[in-house]
PDB file of C-alpha atoms and ligand atoms in Angstrom:
ATOM      1  CA  MET A1430     -22.112   1.333  -7.408  1.00  0.00           C
ATOM      2  CA  THR A1431     -22.142  -2.008  -5.741  1.00  0.00           C
ATOM      3  CA  ALA A1432     -25.257  -2.627  -3.635  1.00  0.00           C
ATOM      4  CA  LEU A1433     -23.949  -3.156  -0.093  1.00  0.00           C
ATOM      5  CA  THR A1434     -26.408  -3.278   2.721  1.00  0.00           C
ATOM      6  CA  GLU A1435     -25.414  -6.246   4.905  1.00  0.00           C
ATOM      7  CA  THR A1436     -22.751  -5.666   7.532  1.00  0.00           C
ATOM      8  CA  GLY A1437     -21.281  -9.086   6.798  1.00  0.00           C
ATOM      9  CA  ASP A1438     -20.866  -8.143   3.148  1.00  0.00           C
ATOM     10  CA  LEU A1439     -19.077  -4.971   4.212  1.00  0.00           C
ATOM     11  CA  GLN A1440     -16.683  -6.751   6.433  1.00  0.00           C
ATOM     12  CA  ASP A1441     -15.921  -9.363   3.801  1.00  0.00           C
ATOM     13  CA  LEU A1442     -15.430  -6.662   1.276  1.00  0.00           C
ATOM     14  CA  ALA A1443     -13.156  -4.609   3.497  1.00  0.00           C
ATOM     15  CA  GLU A1444     -10.933  -7.543   4.330  1.00  0.00           C
ATOM     16  CA  ARG A1445     -10.658  -8.668   0.722  1.00  0.00           C
ATOM     17  CA  ALA A1446      -9.994  -5.111  -0.497  1.00  0.00           C
ATOM     18  CA  GLY A1447      -7.309  -4.697   2.155  1.00  0.00           C
ATOM     19  CA  ARG A1448      -5.443  -7.645   0.664  1.00  0.00           C
ATOM     20  CA  GLU A1449      -6.036  -6.821  -2.963  1.00  0.00           C
ATOM     21  CA  LEU A1450      -5.229  -3.098  -2.625  1.00  0.00           C
ATOM     22  CA  GLU A1451      -2.127  -3.425  -0.415  1.00  0.00           C
ATOM     23  CA  GLU A1452       0.183  -2.429  -3.307  1.00  0.00           C
ATOM     24  CA  ALA A1453      -2.275   0.026  -4.964  1.00  0.00           C
ATOM     25  CA  THR A1454      -1.556   3.797  -5.118  1.00  0.00           C
ATOM     26  CA  ALA A1455      -3.497   6.221  -2.988  1.00  0.00           C
ATOM     27  CA  PRO A1456      -5.634   7.459  -5.987  1.00  0.00           C
ATOM     28  CA  GLU A1457      -6.380   3.824  -6.897  1.00  0.00           C
ATOM     29  CA  ILE A1458      -7.552   3.060  -3.348  1.00  0.00           C
ATOM     30  CA  LEU A1459      -9.687   6.167  -3.313  1.00  0.00           C
ATOM     31  CA  ALA A1460     -11.152   5.391  -6.744  1.00  0.00           C
ATOM     32  CA  TRP A1461     -12.132   1.935  -5.442  1.00  0.00           C
ATOM     33  CA  ALA A1462     -13.684   3.473  -2.364  1.00  0.00           C
ATOM     34  CA  THR A1463     -15.652   6.204  -4.191  1.00  0.00           C
ATOM     35  CA  GLU A1464     -16.853   3.776  -6.910  1.00  0.00           C
ATOM     36  CA  THR A1465     -17.878   1.185  -4.311  1.00  0.00           C
ATOM     37  CA  PHE A1466     -19.602   3.397  -1.799  1.00  0.00           C
ATOM     38  CA  GLY A1467     -20.599   6.514  -3.718  1.00  0.00           C
ATOM     39  CA  ALA A1468     -22.250   9.056  -1.397  1.00  0.00           C
ATOM     40  CA  LYS A1469     -21.852   6.691   1.530  1.00  0.00           C
ATOM     41  CA  PHE A1470     -18.123   7.397   1.577  1.00  0.00           C
ATOM     42  CA  CYS A1471     -16.420  10.308   3.279  1.00  0.00           C
ATOM     43  CA  VAL A1472     -12.964  11.563   4.175  1.00  0.00           C
ATOM     44  CA  THR A1473     -12.281  12.612   7.748  1.00  0.00           C
ATOM     45  CA  SER A1474      -9.693  15.288   8.279  1.00  0.00           C
ATOM     46  CA  SER A1475      -8.042  16.745  11.414  1.00  0.00           C
ATOM     47  CA  MET A1476      -6.835  19.662   9.280  1.00  0.00           C
ATOM     48  CA  GLU A1477      -3.251  18.929  10.030  1.00  0.00           C
ATOM     49  CA  ASP A1478      -3.071  18.969   6.250  1.00  0.00           C
ATOM     50  CA  ALA A1479      -5.463  18.476   3.391  1.00  0.00           C
ATOM     51  CA  VAL A1480      -3.569  15.691   1.598  1.00  0.00           C
ATOM     52  CA  VAL A1481      -6.250  12.932   1.691  1.00  0.00           C
ATOM     53  CA  ALA A1482      -9.007  15.506   1.061  1.00  0.00           C
ATOM     54  CA  HIS A1483      -7.075  16.756  -1.979  1.00  0.00           C
ATOM     55  CA  LEU A1484      -6.463  13.195  -3.261  1.00  0.00           C
ATOM     56  CA  ALA A1485     -10.116  12.320  -2.809  1.00  0.00           C
ATOM     57  CA  SER A1486     -11.459  15.513  -4.416  1.00  0.00           C
ATOM     58  CA  ARG A1487      -9.412  14.767  -7.539  1.00  0.00           C
ATOM     59  CA  VAL A1488     -10.969  11.298  -7.715  1.00  0.00           C
ATOM     60  CA  ARG A1489     -14.442  12.394  -6.754  1.00  0.00           C
ATOM     61  CA  PRO A1490     -15.063  16.192  -6.934  1.00  0.00           C
ATOM     62  CA  GLY A1491     -17.426  17.333  -4.198  1.00  0.00           C
ATOM     63  CA  VAL A1492     -16.523  14.433  -1.910  1.00  0.00           C
ATOM     64  CA  ASP A1493     -17.685  14.791   1.746  1.00  0.00           C
ATOM     65  CA  VAL A1494     -14.882  15.873   4.089  1.00  0.00           C
ATOM     66  CA  VAL A1495     -15.771  15.595   7.742  1.00  0.00           C
ATOM     67  CA  PHE A1496     -14.016  17.720  10.354  1.00  0.00           C
ATOM     68  CA  LEU A1497     -14.504  17.249  14.046  1.00  0.00           C
ATOM     69  CA  ASP A1498     -14.547  20.614  15.871  1.00  0.00           C
ATOM     70  CA  THR A1499     -13.861  19.744  19.509  1.00  0.00           C
ATOM     71  CA  GLY A1500     -14.040  23.334  20.645  1.00  0.00           C
ATOM     72  CA  TYR A1501     -10.386  23.074  21.730  1.00  0.00           C
ATOM     73  CA  HIS A1502      -8.683  23.501  18.410  1.00  0.00           C
ATOM     74  CA  PHE A1503      -5.864  26.031  17.678  1.00  0.00           C
ATOM     75  CA  PRO A1504      -7.091  29.024  15.598  1.00  0.00           C
ATOM     76  CA  GLU A1505      -4.715  27.782  12.856  1.00  0.00           C
ATOM     77  CA  THR A1506      -6.636  24.508  12.630  1.00  0.00           C
ATOM     78  CA  ILE A1507      -9.941  26.282  12.202  1.00  0.00           C
ATOM     79  CA  GLY A1508      -8.317  28.583   9.646  1.00  0.00           C
ATOM     80  CA  THR A1509      -7.088  25.578   7.711  1.00  0.00           C
ATOM     81  CA  ARG A1510     -10.618  24.106   7.787  1.00  0.00           C
ATOM     82  CA  ASP A1511     -12.056  27.375   6.391  1.00  0.00           C
ATOM     83  CA  ALA A1512      -9.404  27.554   3.705  1.00  0.00           C
ATOM     84  CA  VAL A1513     -10.090  23.988   2.561  1.00  0.00           C
ATOM     85  CA  GLU A1514     -13.795  24.719   2.372  1.00  0.00           C
ATOM     86  CA  ALA A1515     -13.057  27.928   0.379  1.00  0.00           C
ATOM     87  CA  VAL A1516     -10.669  26.638  -2.225  1.00  0.00           C
ATOM     88  CA  MET A1517     -11.178  22.870  -2.596  1.00  0.00           C
ATOM     89  CA  ASP A1518     -13.869  20.992  -4.457  1.00  0.00           C
ATOM     90  CA  VAL A1519     -15.233  19.244  -1.384  1.00  0.00           C
ATOM     91  CA  ARG A1520     -18.388  19.351   0.751  1.00  0.00           C
ATOM     92  CA  LEU A1521     -17.066  20.314   4.152  1.00  0.00           C
ATOM     93  CA  ILE A1522     -19.048  18.948   7.104  1.00  0.00           C
ATOM     94  CA  THR A1523     -18.196  20.120  10.605  1.00  0.00           C
ATOM     95  CA  LEU A1524     -19.241  17.865  13.497  1.00  0.00           C
ATOM     96  CA  THR A1525     -19.476  19.322  17.028  1.00  0.00           C
ATOM     97  CA  PRO A1526     -19.882  17.650  20.477  1.00  0.00           C
ATOM     98  CA  ARG A1527     -23.341  17.793  22.147  1.00  0.00           C
ATOM     99  CA  GLN A1528     -21.951  20.079  24.809  1.00  0.00           C
ATOM    100  CA  SER A1529     -19.947  23.295  24.378  1.00  0.00           C
ATOM    101  CA  VAL A1530     -16.775  23.538  26.384  1.00  0.00           C
ATOM    102  CA  ALA A1531     -18.611  25.801  28.887  1.00  0.00           C
ATOM    103  CA  GLU A1532     -21.382  23.178  29.313  1.00  0.00           C
ATOM    104  CA  GLN A1533     -18.852  20.421  29.749  1.00  0.00           C
ATOM    105  CA  ASP A1534     -17.017  22.465  32.325  1.00  0.00           C
ATOM    106  CA  ALA A1535     -20.236  23.063  34.234  1.00  0.00           C
ATOM    107  CA  GLU A1536     -21.060  19.332  34.350  1.00  0.00           C
ATOM    108  CA  TYR A1537     -17.588  17.786  34.791  1.00  0.00           C
ATOM    109  CA  GLY A1538     -15.525  20.718  36.105  1.00  0.00           C
ATOM    110  CA  PRO A1539     -12.889  22.751  34.214  1.00  0.00           C
ATOM    111  CA  LYS A1540      -9.949  21.222  32.361  1.00  0.00           C
ATOM    112  CA  LEU A1541     -11.399  17.734  32.062  1.00  0.00           C
ATOM    113  CA  HIS A1542      -8.598  17.173  29.492  1.00  0.00           C
ATOM    114  CA  ASP A1543      -6.060  17.329  32.286  1.00  0.00           C
ATOM    115  CA  ARG A1544      -7.917  15.217  34.826  1.00  0.00           C
ATOM    116  CA  ASP A1545      -9.552  12.601  32.596  1.00  0.00           C
ATOM    117  CA  PRO A1546      -8.457  12.943  28.938  1.00  0.00           C
ATOM    118  CA  ASP A1547     -10.080   9.662  28.005  1.00  0.00           C
ATOM    119  CA  LEU A1548     -13.474  10.942  29.112  1.00  0.00           C
ATOM    120  CA  CYS A1549     -12.839  14.273  27.428  1.00  0.00           C
ATOM    121  CA  CYS A1550     -11.901  12.590  24.157  1.00  0.00           C
ATOM    122  CA  ALA A1551     -14.960  10.285  24.454  1.00  0.00           C
ATOM    123  CA  LEU A1552     -17.260  13.259  24.820  1.00  0.00           C
ATOM    124  CA  ARG A1553     -15.654  15.602  22.342  1.00  0.00           C
ATOM    125  CA  LYS A1554     -14.284  13.252  19.665  1.00  0.00           C
ATOM    126  CA  VAL A1555     -15.407   9.651  19.798  1.00  0.00           C
ATOM    127  CA  LYS A1556     -19.131  10.193  20.310  1.00  0.00           C
ATOM    128  CA  PRO A1557     -19.564  12.990  17.794  1.00  0.00           C
ATOM    129  CA  LEU A1558     -17.655  11.105  15.115  1.00  0.00           C
ATOM    130  CA  GLU A1559     -19.699   7.947  15.778  1.00  0.00           C
ATOM    131  CA  GLU A1560     -22.879  10.003  15.317  1.00  0.00           C
ATOM    132  CA  GLY A1561     -21.458  11.881  12.312  1.00  0.00           C
ATOM    133  CA  LEU A1562     -20.532   8.691  10.465  1.00  0.00           C
ATOM    134  CA  THR A1563     -23.943   7.098  10.876  1.00  0.00           C
ATOM    135  CA  GLY A1564     -24.958   7.730   7.292  1.00  0.00           C
ATOM    136  CA  TYR A1565     -21.778   6.399   5.697  1.00  0.00           C
ATOM    137  CA  ASP A1566     -20.628   2.863   4.990  1.00  0.00           C
ATOM    138  CA  ALA A1567     -16.946   3.813   4.639  1.00  0.00           C
ATOM    139  CA  TRP A1568     -14.643   6.503   5.827  1.00  0.00           C
ATOM    140  CA  ALA A1569     -11.092   7.471   4.928  1.00  0.00           C
ATOM    141  CA  THR A1570      -8.375   8.713   7.295  1.00  0.00           C
ATOM    142  CA  GLY A1571      -4.861  10.041   6.867  1.00  0.00           C
ATOM    143  CA  LEU A1572      -3.322   7.395   9.177  1.00  0.00           C
ATOM    144  CA  ARG A1573       0.195   6.351   8.181  1.00  0.00           C
ATOM    145  CA  ARG A1574       2.245   3.355   9.284  1.00  0.00           C
ATOM    146  CA  ASP A1575       5.329   5.429   9.916  1.00  0.00           C
ATOM    147  CA  GLU A1576       3.671   7.861  12.355  1.00  0.00           C
ATOM    148  CA  SER A1577       4.069   5.691  15.431  1.00  0.00           C
ATOM    149  CA  PRO A1578       4.461   2.029  16.447  1.00  0.00           C
ATOM    150  CA  THR A1579       0.705   1.864  17.252  1.00  0.00           C
ATOM    151  CA  ARG A1580      -0.023   2.645  13.596  1.00  0.00           C
ATOM    152  CA  ALA A1581       2.560   0.245  12.053  1.00  0.00           C
ATOM    153  CA  ASN A1582       0.014  -2.360  10.963  1.00  0.00           C
ATOM    154  CA  THR A1583      -2.633  -0.008   9.591  1.00  0.00           C
ATOM    155  CA  PRO A1584      -4.288  -1.730   6.559  1.00  0.00           C
ATOM    156  CA  VAL A1585      -5.017   0.356   3.431  1.00  0.00           C
ATOM    157  CA  VAL A1586      -8.601  -0.918   3.723  1.00  0.00           C
ATOM    158  CA  GLY A1587      -9.832  -2.615   6.894  1.00  0.00           C
ATOM    159  CA  TRP A1588     -12.891  -3.304   8.973  1.00  0.00           C
ATOM    160  CA  ASP A1589     -13.792  -0.797  11.705  1.00  0.00           C
ATOM    161  CA  ALA A1590     -15.422  -3.323  14.004  1.00  0.00           C
ATOM    162  CA  ARG A1591     -16.479  -0.741  16.584  1.00  0.00           C
ATOM    163  CA  ARG A1592     -18.432   1.329  14.097  1.00  0.00           C
ATOM    164  CA  ARG A1593     -19.132  -1.554  11.742  1.00  0.00           C
ATOM    165  CA  LYS A1594     -17.848   0.399   8.739  1.00  0.00           C
ATOM    166  CA  VAL A1595     -15.153   0.068   6.169  1.00  0.00           C
ATOM    167  CA  LYS A1596     -12.089   2.138   7.092  1.00  0.00           C
ATOM    168  CA  VAL A1597      -9.850   3.350   4.276  1.00  0.00           C
ATOM    169  CA  ALA A1598      -6.277   4.569   4.871  1.00  0.00           C
ATOM    170  CA  PRO A1599      -5.138   5.502   1.340  1.00  0.00           C
ATOM    171  CA  ILE A1600      -1.773   6.892   2.419  1.00  0.00           C
ATOM    172  CA  ALA A1601      -1.013   4.205   5.062  1.00  0.00           C
ATOM    173  CA  ARG A1602       2.114   3.194   3.163  1.00  0.00           C
ATOM    174  CA  TRP A1603       3.312   6.777   2.639  1.00  0.00           C
ATOM    175  CA  THR A1604       6.295   8.230   4.515  1.00  0.00           C
ATOM    176  CA  GLN A1605       6.597  11.795   5.789  1.00  0.00           C
ATOM    177  CA  ASP A1606       8.755  12.502   2.736  1.00  0.00           C
ATOM    178  CA  ASP A1607       5.941  11.261   0.469  1.00  0.00           C
ATOM    179  CA  VAL A1608       3.519  13.613   2.183  1.00  0.00           C
ATOM    180  CA  GLU A1609       5.842  16.586   1.887  1.00  0.00           C
ATOM    181  CA  ALA A1610       6.564  15.809  -1.778  1.00  0.00           C
ATOM    182  CA  TYR A1611       2.787  15.666  -2.555  1.00  0.00           C
ATOM    183  CA  VAL A1612       2.123  18.886  -0.656  1.00  0.00           C
ATOM    184  CA  ALA A1613       4.918  20.627  -2.589  1.00  0.00           C
ATOM    185  CA  GLU A1614       3.886  19.242  -5.994  1.00  0.00           C
ATOM    186  CA  HIS A1615       0.215  20.132  -5.644  1.00  0.00           C
ATOM    187  CA  GLY A1616       0.327  23.150  -3.369  1.00  0.00           C
ATOM    188  CA  VAL A1617      -1.902  21.365  -0.823  1.00  0.00           C
ATOM    189  CA  LEU A1618      -3.109  23.374   2.216  1.00  0.00           C
ATOM    190  CA  THR A1619      -1.367  22.503   5.434  1.00  0.00           C
ATOM    191  CA  ASN A1620      -1.813  23.696   9.047  1.00  0.00           C
ATOM    192  CA  PRO A1621       0.694  26.568   9.682  1.00  0.00           C
ATOM    193  CA  LEU A1622       1.589  24.915  12.976  1.00  0.00           C
ATOM    194  CA  LEU A1623       3.447  22.222  11.066  1.00  0.00           C
ATOM    195  CA  THR A1624       6.147  24.796  10.281  1.00  0.00           C
ATOM    196  CA  ASP A1625       6.139  26.075  13.863  1.00  0.00           C
ATOM    197  CA  GLY A1626       7.505  22.994  15.604  1.00  0.00           C
ATOM    198  CA  TYR A1627       4.340  20.877  15.705  1.00  0.00           C
ATOM    199  CA  ALA A1628       4.729  17.547  13.937  1.00  0.00           C
ATOM    200  CA  SER A1629       1.151  16.379  14.807  1.00  0.00           C
ATOM    201  CA  VAL A1630      -1.690  18.783  15.494  1.00  0.00           C
ATOM    202  CA  GLY A1631      -4.522  18.028  17.834  1.00  0.00           C
ATOM    203  CA  CYS A1632      -6.426  19.973  20.502  1.00  0.00           C
ATOM    204  CA  ALA A1633      -4.509  22.914  21.929  1.00  0.00           C
ATOM    205  CA  PRO A1634      -4.455  21.779  25.571  1.00  0.00           C
ATOM    206  CA  CYS A1635      -3.114  18.361  24.615  1.00  0.00           C
ATOM    207  CA  THR A1636      -0.555  19.252  21.957  1.00  0.00           C
ATOM    208  CA  ARG A1637       2.994  20.584  22.280  1.00  0.00           C
ATOM    209  CA  ARG A1638       5.844  21.055  19.876  1.00  0.00           C
ATOM    210  CA  VAL A1639       8.108  18.053  19.353  1.00  0.00           C
ATOM    211  CA  LEU A1640      11.798  17.961  20.166  1.00  0.00           C
ATOM    212  CA  ALA A1641      14.572  16.801  17.812  1.00  0.00           C
ATOM    213  CA  GLY A1642      14.581  13.031  17.553  1.00  0.00           C
ATOM    214  CA  GLU A1643      11.079  12.562  18.918  1.00  0.00           C
ATOM    215  CA  ASP A1644       8.483  10.742  16.811  1.00  0.00           C
ATOM    216  CA  ALA A1645       5.773  12.779  15.175  1.00  0.00           C
ATOM    217  CA  ARG A1646       3.122  12.039  17.801  1.00  0.00           C
ATOM    218  CA  ALA A1647       5.361  12.640  20.860  1.00  0.00           C
ATOM    219  CA  GLY A1648       3.730  16.069  21.249  1.00  0.00           C
ATOM    220  CA  ARG A1649       0.238  14.636  21.749  1.00  0.00           C
ATOM    221  CA  TRP A1650      -0.830  14.132  25.360  1.00  0.00           C
ATOM    222  CA  ALA A1651       2.832  14.550  26.335  1.00  0.00           C
ATOM    223  CA  GLY A1652       3.649  13.325  29.827  1.00  0.00           C
ATOM    224  CA  ARG A1653       0.526  11.164  30.035  1.00  0.00           C
ATOM    225  CA  SER A1654       0.102   7.500  29.210  1.00  0.00           C
ATOM    226  CA  LYS A1655      -2.401   8.365  26.490  1.00  0.00           C
ATOM    227  CA  THR A1656      -1.221   8.076  22.855  1.00  0.00           C
ATOM    228  CA  GLU A1657      -4.410   7.891  20.842  1.00  0.00           C
ATOM    229  CA  CYS A1658      -7.748   9.727  21.218  1.00  0.00           C
ATOM    230  CA  GLY A1659      -9.888   6.601  20.670  1.00  0.00           C
ATOM    231  CA  LEU A1660     -10.962   7.456  17.130  1.00  0.00           C
ATOM    232  CA  HIS A1661      -8.640   4.796  15.681  1.00  0.00           C
TER     233      HIS A1661
HETATM  234 FE1  SF4 B 458     -10.196  16.812  25.208  1.00  0.00          FE
HETATM  235 FE2  SF4 B 458      -7.514  16.767  24.817  1.00  0.00          FE
HETATM  236 FE3  SF4 B 458      -9.083  14.803  23.830  1.00  0.00          FE
HETATM  237 FE4  SF4 B 458      -9.163  17.278  22.834  1.00  0.00          FE
HETATM  238  S1  SF4 B 458      -7.424  15.835  22.770  1.00  0.00           S
HETATM  239  S2  SF4 B 458     -10.931  16.012  23.273  1.00  0.00           S
HETATM  240  S3  SF4 B 458      -8.912  18.584  24.672  1.00  0.00           S
HETATM  241  S4  SF4 B 458      -8.614  15.269  26.017  1.00  0.00           S
END
């Protein structure tokens, strides 16, 4: 494993790898990440599906898979998390916010997600992930360029300046068809909501089914100006 301790080294490495691995396959990108960062690499998963976790576990059995339990997930999402932990060769790590939903309601009032979703996401997603990633130098996500215009320029390997870590998007170049083909070929676990009209699955109060012709993330924070939770 390459010795990488200086943030400057990591940033240089990330930017170089982003250029050199642009045409690489997802397993090749993950092989580079696991060989380079070893135990300081993890996969994050929203449990919409387990595609990146599956890819990573084949490259590095026992890889850390980090799931953020906001306290507002659909039961189907928690069920998918439990199934992934039960059947896949990964080390599942569940992060939770400092406050339970009840504690947050007591301090900020009920339904903060309706009144100030940015603050709710900051408390229940951004902060816990920031703390949970402290021990890692690199993290992988399932971001894809075709998901929305805001994700169109996602590098396969980039520099996460806010967290000062390497951010890996091994399936950035995949299409929805690629995902579905991989799921079918390998029998990968997916969230049951994906076959119930939800194209993208987040917290229950902020996610609705999508309509015909809408892009995959149109059901997230629908009717509000918000399109991203602040994690990316
Ligand atoms: Fe809160 Fe909604 Fe963000 Fe979940 S997605 S943390 S419920 S605002």
